[in-house]
CSV table of C-alpha atoms in Angstrom, one decimal:
chain,number,residue,atom,x,y,z
A,2,UNK,CA,10.5,16.1,-21.9
A,3,UNK,CA,11.6,12.7,-20.5
A,4,UNK,CA,8.7,10.4,-19.4
A,5,UNK,CA,10.7,8.6,-17.2
A,6,UNK,CA,12.0,8.7,-13.3
A,7,UNK,CA,14.7,7.5,-11.4
A,8,UNK,CA,13.9,5.1,-8.7
A,9,UNK,CA,15.9,4.6,-5.4
A,10,UNK,CA,17.6,1.7,-6.9
A,11,UNK,CA,19.0,3.5,-9.9
A,12,UNK,CA,16.7,2.0,-12.1
A,13,UNK,CA,14.7,4.3,-15.0
A,14,UNK,CA,10.8,3.8,-14.7
A,15,UNK,CA,8.8,4.9,-17.8
A,16,UNK,CA,5.7,6.4,-17.3
A,17,UNK,CA,4.0,6.2,-20.3
A,18,UNK,CA,4.4,4.9,-24.0
A,19,UNK,CA,6.0,1.5,-25.2
A,20,UNK,CA,9.1,1.8,-23.0
A,21,UNK,CA,6.6,1.3,-20.2
A,22,UNK,CA,6.4,-2.3,-21.2
A,23,UNK,CA,10.1,-2.9,-19.9
A,24,UNK,CA,9.5,-1.7,-16.5
A,25,UNK,CA,10.1,-3.8,-13.7
A,26,UNK,CA,9.6,-3.5,-9.8
A,27,UNK,CA,11.8,-4.0,-7.0
A,28,UNK,CA,10.2,-4.8,-3.6
A,29,UNK,CA,13.0,-3.1,-1.6
A,30,UNK,CA,13.1,-0.1,-3.8
A,31,UNK,CA,9.3,0.2,-3.4
A,32,UNK,CA,9.6,-0.3,0.5
A,33,UNK,CA,12.1,2.4,0.5
A,34,UNK,CA,9.9,4.9,-1.2
A,35,UNK,CA,6.9,4.2,0.7
A,36,UNK,CA,8.8,4.5,4.0
A,37,UNK,CA,9.8,8.0,3.1
A,38,UNK,CA,6.6,9.2,1.5
A,39,UNK,CA,4.3,11.0,4.0
A,40,UNK,CA,0.7,10.5,4.3
A,41,UNK,CA,-1.6,13.5,4.2
A,42,UNK,CA,0.8,15.5,2.7
A,43,UNK,CA,2.3,15.8,6.0
A,44,UNK,CA,-0.7,17.0,7.8
A,45,UNK,CA,0.0,14.6,11.0
A,46,UNK,CA,1.3,15.2,14.5
A,47,UNK,CA,4.3,13.1,13.7
A,48,UNK,CA,5.9,11.7,10.2
A,49,UNK,CA,3.6,9.1,9.0
A,50,UNK,CA,4.7,7.2,5.9
A,51,UNK,CA,2.7,5.1,3.5
A,52,UNK,CA,4.6,2.2,4.4
A,53,UNK,CA,3.3,2.4,8.0
A,54,UNK,CA,-0.2,2.8,6.5
A,55,UNK,CA,0.1,-0.1,4.6
A,56,UNK,CA,1.3,-2.1,7.5
A,57,UNK,CA,-1.7,-1.0,9.5
A,58,UNK,CA,-3.9,-2.1,6.8
A,59,UNK,CA,-2.4,-5.6,6.7
A,60,UNK,CA,-2.9,-5.5,10.6
A,61,UNK,CA,-6.4,-4.6,10.1
A,62,UNK,CA,-7.0,-7.3,7.6
A,63,UNK,CA,-5.2,-9.8,9.9
A,64,UNK,CA,-7.6,-8.9,12.9
A,65,UNK,CA,-10.6,-9.2,10.8
A,66,UNK,CA,-9.7,-13.0,10.0
A,67,UNK,CA,-9.0,-12.4,6.2
A,68,UNK,CA,-6.8,-15.0,4.7
A,69,UNK,CA,-3.3,-14.2,3.7
A,70,UNK,CA,-3.7,-13.6,0.1
A,71,UNK,CA,-6.1,-10.8,1.1
A,72,UNK,CA,-3.9,-9.6,3.8
A,73,UNK,CA,-1.0,-9.3,1.0
A,74,UNK,CA,-3.2,-7.3,-1.2
A,75,UNK,CA,-4.3,-4.8,1.8
A,76,UNK,CA,-0.2,-4.3,2.4
A,77,UNK,CA,0.3,-3.7,-1.2
A,78,UNK,CA,-3.0,-1.6,-2.0
A,79,UNK,CA,-0.8,1.7,-2.4
A,80,UNK,CA,2.6,0.2,-3.3
A,81,UNK,CA,2.1,2.0,-6.6
A,82,UNK,CA,2.5,5.2,-4.7
A,83,UNK,CA,6.4,4.5,-4.9
A,84,UNK,CA,5.8,6.0,-8.6
A,85,UNK,CA,2.9,8.1,-8.3
A,86,UNK,CA,3.7,9.7,-4.9
A,87,UNK,CA,0.7,10.1,-2.4
A,88,UNK,CA,-2.0,12.8,-3.5
A,89,UNK,CA,-4.4,13.6,-0.6
A,90,UNK,CA,-8.0,12.6,-1.8
A,91,UNK,CA,-9.2,15.9,-2.1
A,92,UNK,CA,-6.3,16.7,-4.3
A,93,UNK,CA,-7.4,13.6,-6.3
A,94,UNK,CA,-11.0,14.5,-6.5
A,95,UNK,CA,-10.1,18.0,-7.7
A,96,UNK,CA,-7.6,16.7,-10.4
A,97,UNK,CA,-10.0,14.1,-11.5
A,98,UNK,CA,-9.9,11.9,-14.7
A,99,UNK,CA,-6.3,13.1,-15.4
A,100,UNK,CA,-5.2,11.8,-12.0
A,101,UNK,CA,-7.0,8.4,-12.5
A,102,UNK,CA,-5.4,8.1,-16.0
A,103,UNK,CA,-2.2,8.7,-14.6
A,104,UNK,CA,-2.5,6.5,-11.4
A,105,UNK,CA,-4.4,3.3,-12.7
A,106,UNK,CA,-2.1,2.0,-15.1
A,107,UNK,CA,0.8,2.2,-12.8
A,108,UNK,CA,-1.2,0.5,-10.1
A,109,UNK,CA,-2.4,-2.2,-12.6
A,110,UNK,CA,1.4,-2.8,-14.0
A,111,UNK,CA,2.6,-3.2,-10.6
A,112,UNK,CA,-0.1,-5.7,-9.2
A,113,UNK,CA,0.2,-7.7,-12.3
A,114,UNK,CA,3.9,-7.9,-11.5
A,115,UNK,CA,3.4,-9.3,-8.1
A,116,UNK,CA,0.4,-11.4,-9.1
A,117,UNK,CA,-2.2,-9.6,-7.2
A,118,UNK,CA,-4.7,-8.6,-9.9
A,119,UNK,CA,-7.1,-11.5,-9.2
A,120,UNK,CA,-7.1,-10.5,-5.5
A,121,UNK,CA,-7.7,-7.0,-6.1
A,122,UNK,CA,-10.7,-7.7,-8.5
A,123,UNK,CA,-12.1,-10.3,-6.2
A,124,UNK,CA,-11.8,-8.4,-2.9
A,125,UNK,CA,-11.9,-4.8,-4.1
A,126,UNK,CA,-14.8,-4.0,-1.5
A,127,UNK,CA,-12.8,-5.6,1.6
A,128,UNK,CA,-9.6,-3.9,0.7
A,129,UNK,CA,-11.6,-0.4,0.3
A,130,UNK,CA,-13.1,-1.1,3.8
A,131,UNK,CA,-9.6,-1.9,5.4
A,132,UNK,CA,-8.4,1.1,4.0
A,133,UNK,CA,-11.3,3.3,5.3
A,134,UNK,CA,-10.9,1.9,8.9
A,135,UNK,CA,-7.2,2.8,8.6
A,136,UNK,CA,-8.2,6.2,7.5
A,137,UNK,CA,-10.5,6.7,10.4
A,138,UNK,CA,-8.0,5.3,12.7
A,139,UNK,CA,-5.4,7.9,11.4
A,140,UNK,CA,-7.7,10.7,11.6
A,141,UNK,CA,-8.6,10.0,15.3
A,142,UNK,CA,-4.9,9.6,16.4
A,143,UNK,CA,-2.8,11.6,14.0
A,144,UNK,CA,-4.9,14.6,12.6
A,145,UNK,CA,-6.0,17.8,14.0
A,146,UNK,CA,-9.6,17.0,13.2
A,147,UNK,CA,-12.2,18.0,15.8
A,148,UNK,CA,-15.9,16.6,15.2
A,149,UNK,CA,-18.1,19.6,15.7
A,150,UNK,CA,-15.3,21.9,14.8
A,151,UNK,CA,-14.3,20.7,11.3
A,152,UNK,CA,-17.0,19.5,8.5
A,153,UNK,CA,-17.7,15.7,8.5
A,154,UNK,CA,-16.0,13.8,6.1
A,155,UNK,CA,-18.6,11.8,3.9
A,156,UNK,CA,-16.5,9.1,3.4
A,157,UNK,CA,-16.1,8.3,7.0
A,158,UNK,CA,-19.0,10.0,8.6
A,159,UNK,CA,-22.2,9.6,6.5
A,160,UNK,CA,-25.0,8.6,9.2
A,161,UNK,CA,-25.9,5.1,9.4
A,162,UNK,CA,-22.7,4.2,7.6
A,163,UNK,CA,-20.0,5.4,9.9
A,164,UNK,CA,-16.5,3.9,9.7
A,165,UNK,CA,-15.3,2.4,12.8
A,166,UNK,CA,-11.5,2.6,14.0
A,167,UNK,CA,-9.5,0.1,15.5
A,168,UNK,CA,-8.0,-0.4,19.0
A,169,UNK,CA,-4.4,0.1,17.6
A,170,UNK,CA,-3.0,3.1,18.7
A,171,UNK,CA,-0.8,5.3,16.3
A,172,UNK,CA,0.5,7.3,19.1
A,173,UNK,CA,2.0,4.3,21.1
A,174,UNK,CA,5.7,5.4,21.9
A,175,UNK,CA,7.0,2.3,20.0
A,176,UNK,CA,5.8,3.5,16.8
A,177,UNK,CA,6.5,7.0,17.2
A,178,UNK,CA,10.1,6.0,17.6
A,179,UNK,CA,10.2,3.5,14.8
A,180,UNK,CA,12.8,4.7,12.2
A,181,UNK,CA,11.7,5.2,8.7
A,182,UNK,CA,14.5,2.3,7.8
A,183,UNK,CA,12.6,0.0,10.2
A,184,UNK,CA,9.2,0.6,8.6
A,185,UNK,CA,11.0,-0.1,5.3
A,186,UNK,CA,12.2,-3.5,6.4
A,187,UNK,CA,8.9,-4.2,8.2
A,188,UNK,CA,7.1,-3.8,5.2
A,189,UNK,CA,9.4,-6.1,3.0
A,190,UNK,CA,9.3,-8.8,6.0
A,191,UNK,CA,5.4,-8.9,5.9
A,192,UNK,CA,5.5,-9.1,2.1
A,193,UNK,CA,7.7,-12.1,2.4
A,194,UNK,CA,5.7,-13.9,5.1
A,195,UNK,CA,2.4,-13.5,3.4
A,196,UNK,CA,3.8,-14.5,0.0
A,197,UNK,CA,5.4,-17.7,1.3
A,198,UNK,CA,2.2,-18.5,3.1
A,199,UNK,CA,0.2,-17.8,0.0
A,200,UNK,CA,2.4,-19.7,-2.3
A,201,UNK,CA,2.5,-22.8,0.1
A,202,UNK,CA,-1.2,-22.6,0.2
A,203,UNK,CA,-1.4,-22.4,-3.7
A,204,UNK,CA,0.8,-25.5,-3.8
A,205,UNK,CA,-1.4,-27.6,-1.4
A,206,UNK,CA,-4.4,-27.0,-3.6
A,207,UNK,CA,-2.7,-27.5,-6.9
A,208,UNK,CA,-1.0,-30.8,-5.5
A,209,UNK,CA,2.7,-31.9,-5.7
A,210,UNK,CA,4.7,-31.0,-8.8
A,211,UNK,CA,2.3,-28.1,-9.9
A,212,UNK,CA,4.1,-25.2,-11.1
A,213,UNK,CA,2.6,-22.3,-9.1
A,214,UNK,CA,5.5,-20.7,-7.5
A,215,UNK,CA,6.6,-18.6,-10.6
A,216,UNK,CA,8.5,-15.4,-10.1
A,217,UNK,CA,5.4,-13.3,-11.7
A,218,UNK,CA,3.3,-14.5,-9.0
A,219,UNK,CA,5.7,-14.3,-6.0
A,220,UNK,CA,7.8,-11.3,-7.1
A,221,UNK,CA,11.0,-13.1,-6.0
A,222,UNK,CA,13.0,-11.6,-9.0
A,223,UNK,CA,13.0,-8.2,-7.3
A,224,UNK,CA,15.8,-9.8,-4.8
A,225,UNK,CA,17.9,-10.6,-7.9
């Protein structure tokens, strides 16, 4: 059985073995996948994609006053789901180690390609908290959850450690009317904006003439 999958841009992506070392990542292709893959296995009031979720996380990070490189990490925290798909958390917990063994190498390879490994290591708690706030907001606006009718979610509802929501409304008409291709393009645009700010900041820190704007850091090669 083949261990590679066909991506939206026509390239073959190897899932394991020595061939996986030759994988590269295209940002437009990642955005294409994420804008079509639904969160919560479709258990939402309207189509709600991983791309929209990722942009929400970037918005929450920006509202929290996080620096651009952390906002970029929040935007890209689920980018590997372009390869793995989005499995619901209860399903992940059921599959257990087998899922982690599949997902983690894909996530690490993608983050390495875009120069985000350091950000994910340094800011893991902040990224996780942003993701939880997004989850709480999504449950509030998009899911059929009813407190008192449904069991609490320990990840959100632990007494004394409840996760807050944000004022962003996911039921706003503008959001509901946004086409999947627009979410795709917004994802790419946000990445490029945050990446440019991050590279310029690095340039200022390193000083004139420093070689900090490499393709491996910026991911610019994905547009070629």
